[in-house]
JSON list of C-alpha atoms in Angstrom, two decimals:
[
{"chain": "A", "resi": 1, "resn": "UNK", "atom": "CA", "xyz": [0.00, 0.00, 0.00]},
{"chain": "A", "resi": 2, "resn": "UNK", "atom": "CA", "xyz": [1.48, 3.12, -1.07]},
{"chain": "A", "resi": 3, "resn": "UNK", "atom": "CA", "xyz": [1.79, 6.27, 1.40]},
{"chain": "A", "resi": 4, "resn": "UNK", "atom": "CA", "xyz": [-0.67, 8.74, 0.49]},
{"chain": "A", "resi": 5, "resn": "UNK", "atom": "CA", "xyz": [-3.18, 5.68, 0.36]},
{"chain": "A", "resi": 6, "resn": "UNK", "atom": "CA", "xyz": [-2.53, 5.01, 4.04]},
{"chain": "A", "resi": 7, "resn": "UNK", "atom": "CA", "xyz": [-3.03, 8.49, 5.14]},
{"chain": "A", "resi": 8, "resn": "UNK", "atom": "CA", "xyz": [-6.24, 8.73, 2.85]},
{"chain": "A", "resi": 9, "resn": "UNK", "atom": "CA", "xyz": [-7.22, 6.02, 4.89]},
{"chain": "A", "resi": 10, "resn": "UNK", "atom": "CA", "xyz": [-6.91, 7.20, 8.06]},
{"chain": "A", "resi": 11, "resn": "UNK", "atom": "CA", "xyz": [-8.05, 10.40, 7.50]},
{"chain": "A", "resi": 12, "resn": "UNK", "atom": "CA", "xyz": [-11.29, 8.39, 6.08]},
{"chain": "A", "resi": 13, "resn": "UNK", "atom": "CA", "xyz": [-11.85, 6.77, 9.54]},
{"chain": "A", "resi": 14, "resn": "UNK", "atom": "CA", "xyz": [-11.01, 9.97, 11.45]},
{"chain": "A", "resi": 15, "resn": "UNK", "atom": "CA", "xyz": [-13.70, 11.97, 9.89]},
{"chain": "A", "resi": 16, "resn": "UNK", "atom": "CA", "xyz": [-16.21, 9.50, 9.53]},
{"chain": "A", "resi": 17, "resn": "UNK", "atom": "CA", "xyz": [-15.79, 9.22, 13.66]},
{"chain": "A", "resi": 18, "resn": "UNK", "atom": "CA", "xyz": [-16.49, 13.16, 13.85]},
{"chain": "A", "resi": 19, "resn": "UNK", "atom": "CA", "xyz": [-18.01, 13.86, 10.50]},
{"chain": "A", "resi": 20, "resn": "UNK", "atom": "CA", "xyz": [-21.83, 14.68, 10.22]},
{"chain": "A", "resi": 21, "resn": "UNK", "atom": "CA", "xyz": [-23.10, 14.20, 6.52]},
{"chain": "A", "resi": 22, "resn": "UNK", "atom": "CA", "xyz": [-22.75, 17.72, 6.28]},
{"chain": "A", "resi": 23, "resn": "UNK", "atom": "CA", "xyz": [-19.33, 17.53, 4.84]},
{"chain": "A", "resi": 24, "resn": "UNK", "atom": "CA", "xyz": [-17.20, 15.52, 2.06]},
{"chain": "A", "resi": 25, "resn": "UNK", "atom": "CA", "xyz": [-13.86, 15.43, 1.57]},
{"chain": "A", "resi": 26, "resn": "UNK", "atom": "CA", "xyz": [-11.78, 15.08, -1.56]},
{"chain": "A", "resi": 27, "resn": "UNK", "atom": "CA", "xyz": [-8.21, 14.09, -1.73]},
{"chain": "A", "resi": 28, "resn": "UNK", "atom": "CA", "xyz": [-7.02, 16.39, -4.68]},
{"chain": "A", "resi": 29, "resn": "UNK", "atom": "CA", "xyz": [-3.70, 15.89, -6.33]},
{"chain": "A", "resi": 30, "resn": "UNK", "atom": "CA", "xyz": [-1.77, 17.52, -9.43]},
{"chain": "A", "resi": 31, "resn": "UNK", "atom": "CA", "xyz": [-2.21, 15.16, -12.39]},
{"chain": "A", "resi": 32, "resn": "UNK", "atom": "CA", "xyz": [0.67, 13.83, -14.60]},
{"chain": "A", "resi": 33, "resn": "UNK", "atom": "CA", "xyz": [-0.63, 15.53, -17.61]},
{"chain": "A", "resi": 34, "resn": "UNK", "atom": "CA", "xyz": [-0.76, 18.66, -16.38]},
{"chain": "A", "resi": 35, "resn": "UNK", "atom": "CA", "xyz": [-4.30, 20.34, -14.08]},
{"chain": "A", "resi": 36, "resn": "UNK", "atom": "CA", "xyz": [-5.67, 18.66, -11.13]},
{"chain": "A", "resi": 37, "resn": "UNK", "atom": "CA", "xyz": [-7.36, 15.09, -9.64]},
{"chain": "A", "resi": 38, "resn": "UNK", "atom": "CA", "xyz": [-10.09, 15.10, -6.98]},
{"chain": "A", "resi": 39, "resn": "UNK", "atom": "CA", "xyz": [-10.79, 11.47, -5.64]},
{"chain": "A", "resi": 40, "resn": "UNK", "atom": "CA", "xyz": [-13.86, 11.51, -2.67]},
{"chain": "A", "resi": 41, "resn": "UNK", "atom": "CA", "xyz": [-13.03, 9.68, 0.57]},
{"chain": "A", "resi": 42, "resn": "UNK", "atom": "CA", "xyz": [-15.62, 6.99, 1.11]},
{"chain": "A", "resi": 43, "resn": "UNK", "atom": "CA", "xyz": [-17.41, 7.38, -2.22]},
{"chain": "A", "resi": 44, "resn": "UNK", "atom": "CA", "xyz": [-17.21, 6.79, -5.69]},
{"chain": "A", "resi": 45, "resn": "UNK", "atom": "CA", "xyz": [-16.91, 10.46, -6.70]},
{"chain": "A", "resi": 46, "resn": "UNK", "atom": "CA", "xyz": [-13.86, 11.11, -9.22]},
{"chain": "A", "resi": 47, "resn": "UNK", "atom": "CA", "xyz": [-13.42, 14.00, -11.21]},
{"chain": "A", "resi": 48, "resn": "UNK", "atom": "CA", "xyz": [-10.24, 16.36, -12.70]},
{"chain": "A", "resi": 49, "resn": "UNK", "atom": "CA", "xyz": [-9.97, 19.59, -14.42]},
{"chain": "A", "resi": 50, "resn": "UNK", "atom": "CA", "xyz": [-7.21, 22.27, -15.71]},
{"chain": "A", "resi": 51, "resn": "UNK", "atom": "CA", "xyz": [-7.24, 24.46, -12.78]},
{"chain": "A", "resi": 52, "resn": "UNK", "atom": "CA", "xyz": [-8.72, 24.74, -9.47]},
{"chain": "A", "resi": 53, "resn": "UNK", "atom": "CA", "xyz": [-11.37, 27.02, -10.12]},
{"chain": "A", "resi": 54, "resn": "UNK", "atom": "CA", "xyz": [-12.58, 24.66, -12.84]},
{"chain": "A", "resi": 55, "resn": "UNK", "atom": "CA", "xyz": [-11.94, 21.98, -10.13]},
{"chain": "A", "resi": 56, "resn": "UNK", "atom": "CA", "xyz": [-13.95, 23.28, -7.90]},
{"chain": "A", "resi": 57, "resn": "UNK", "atom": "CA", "xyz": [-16.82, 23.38, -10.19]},
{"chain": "A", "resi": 58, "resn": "UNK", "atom": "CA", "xyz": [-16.78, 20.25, -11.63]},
{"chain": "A", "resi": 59, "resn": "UNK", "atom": "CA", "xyz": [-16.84, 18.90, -7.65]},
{"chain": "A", "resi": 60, "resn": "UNK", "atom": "CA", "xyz": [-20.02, 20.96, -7.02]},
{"chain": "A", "resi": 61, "resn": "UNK", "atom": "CA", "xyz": [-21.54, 19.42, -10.23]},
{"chain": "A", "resi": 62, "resn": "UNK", "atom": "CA", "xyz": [-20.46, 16.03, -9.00]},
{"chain": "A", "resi": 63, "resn": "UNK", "atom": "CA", "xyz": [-21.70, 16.41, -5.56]},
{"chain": "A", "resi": 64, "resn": "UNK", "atom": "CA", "xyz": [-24.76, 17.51, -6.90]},
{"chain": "A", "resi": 65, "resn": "UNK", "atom": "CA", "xyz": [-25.32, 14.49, -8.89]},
{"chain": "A", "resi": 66, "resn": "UNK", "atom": "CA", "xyz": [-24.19, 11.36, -6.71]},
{"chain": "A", "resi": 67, "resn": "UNK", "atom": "CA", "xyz": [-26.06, 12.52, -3.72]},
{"chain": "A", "resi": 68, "resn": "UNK", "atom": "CA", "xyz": [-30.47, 13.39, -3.34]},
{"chain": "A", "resi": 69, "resn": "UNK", "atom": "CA", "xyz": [-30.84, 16.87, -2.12]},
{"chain": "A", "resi": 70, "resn": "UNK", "atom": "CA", "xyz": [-31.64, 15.35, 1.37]},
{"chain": "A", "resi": 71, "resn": "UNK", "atom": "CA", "xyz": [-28.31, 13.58, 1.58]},
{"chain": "A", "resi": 72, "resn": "UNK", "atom": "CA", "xyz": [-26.09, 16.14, -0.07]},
{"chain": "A", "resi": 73, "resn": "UNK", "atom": "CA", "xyz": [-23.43, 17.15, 2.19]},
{"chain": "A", "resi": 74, "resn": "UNK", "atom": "CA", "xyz": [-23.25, 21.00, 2.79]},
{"chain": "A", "resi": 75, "resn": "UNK", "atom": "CA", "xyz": [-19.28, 21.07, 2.84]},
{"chain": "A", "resi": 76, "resn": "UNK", "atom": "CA", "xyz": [-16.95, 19.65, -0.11]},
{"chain": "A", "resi": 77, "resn": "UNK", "atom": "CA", "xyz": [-13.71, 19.40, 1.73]},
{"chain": "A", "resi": 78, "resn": "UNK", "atom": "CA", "xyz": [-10.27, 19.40, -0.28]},
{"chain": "A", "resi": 79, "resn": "UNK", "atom": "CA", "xyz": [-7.49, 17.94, 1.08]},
{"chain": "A", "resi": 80, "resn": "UNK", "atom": "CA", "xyz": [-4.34, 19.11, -0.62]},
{"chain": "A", "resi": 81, "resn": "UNK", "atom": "CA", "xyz": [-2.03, 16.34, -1.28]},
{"chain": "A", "resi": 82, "resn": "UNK", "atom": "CA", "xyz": [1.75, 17.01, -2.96]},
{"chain": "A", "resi": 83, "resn": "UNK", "atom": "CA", "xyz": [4.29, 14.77, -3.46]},
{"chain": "A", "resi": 84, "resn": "UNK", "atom": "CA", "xyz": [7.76, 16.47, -3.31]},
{"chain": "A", "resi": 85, "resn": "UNK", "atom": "CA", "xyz": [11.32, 14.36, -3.52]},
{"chain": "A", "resi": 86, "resn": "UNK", "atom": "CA", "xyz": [14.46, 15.90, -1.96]},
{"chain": "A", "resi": 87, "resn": "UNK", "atom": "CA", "xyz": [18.12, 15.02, -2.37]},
{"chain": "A", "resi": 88, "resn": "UNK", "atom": "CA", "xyz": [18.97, 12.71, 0.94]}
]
């Protein structure tokens, strides 16, 4: 299991402990070919775009459709995740 998996997953099991359905988070990553990645903790939400705004709009959009307007969370939650390698 790779890193950022693991702490996905524990951040999954942390919030769902203290987390009301009023919120969803979204691990969001830079993509290989250039923009951005958002991947929903917990559900099968996944959706990318060239920039953050855009981002941001296409996760509103996709929140909007998954969930009923009874279960849609109030929150969309992005956690920021960069990978970075540094000379040892």
């Amino acid at each position: 299991m790779n890193p950022s998996h693991r702490v996905e997953q524990r951040i999954i099991a942390c919030r769902r402990k203290s987390m009301s359905q009023s919120e969803i988070i979204f691990s969001v990553q830079e993509s290989p070919e250039g923009g951005y990645e958002a991947r929903a903790l917990g559900y099968s939400i996944f959706t990318q775009a060239d920039s953050l705004v855009e981002l941001k709009t296409m996760l509103r959009d996709a929140v909007a459709c998954h969930f009923t307007d009874g279960d849609k969370p109030k929150v969309i939650r992005l956690h920021m995740v960069k990978d970075e390698v540094i000379p040892a």
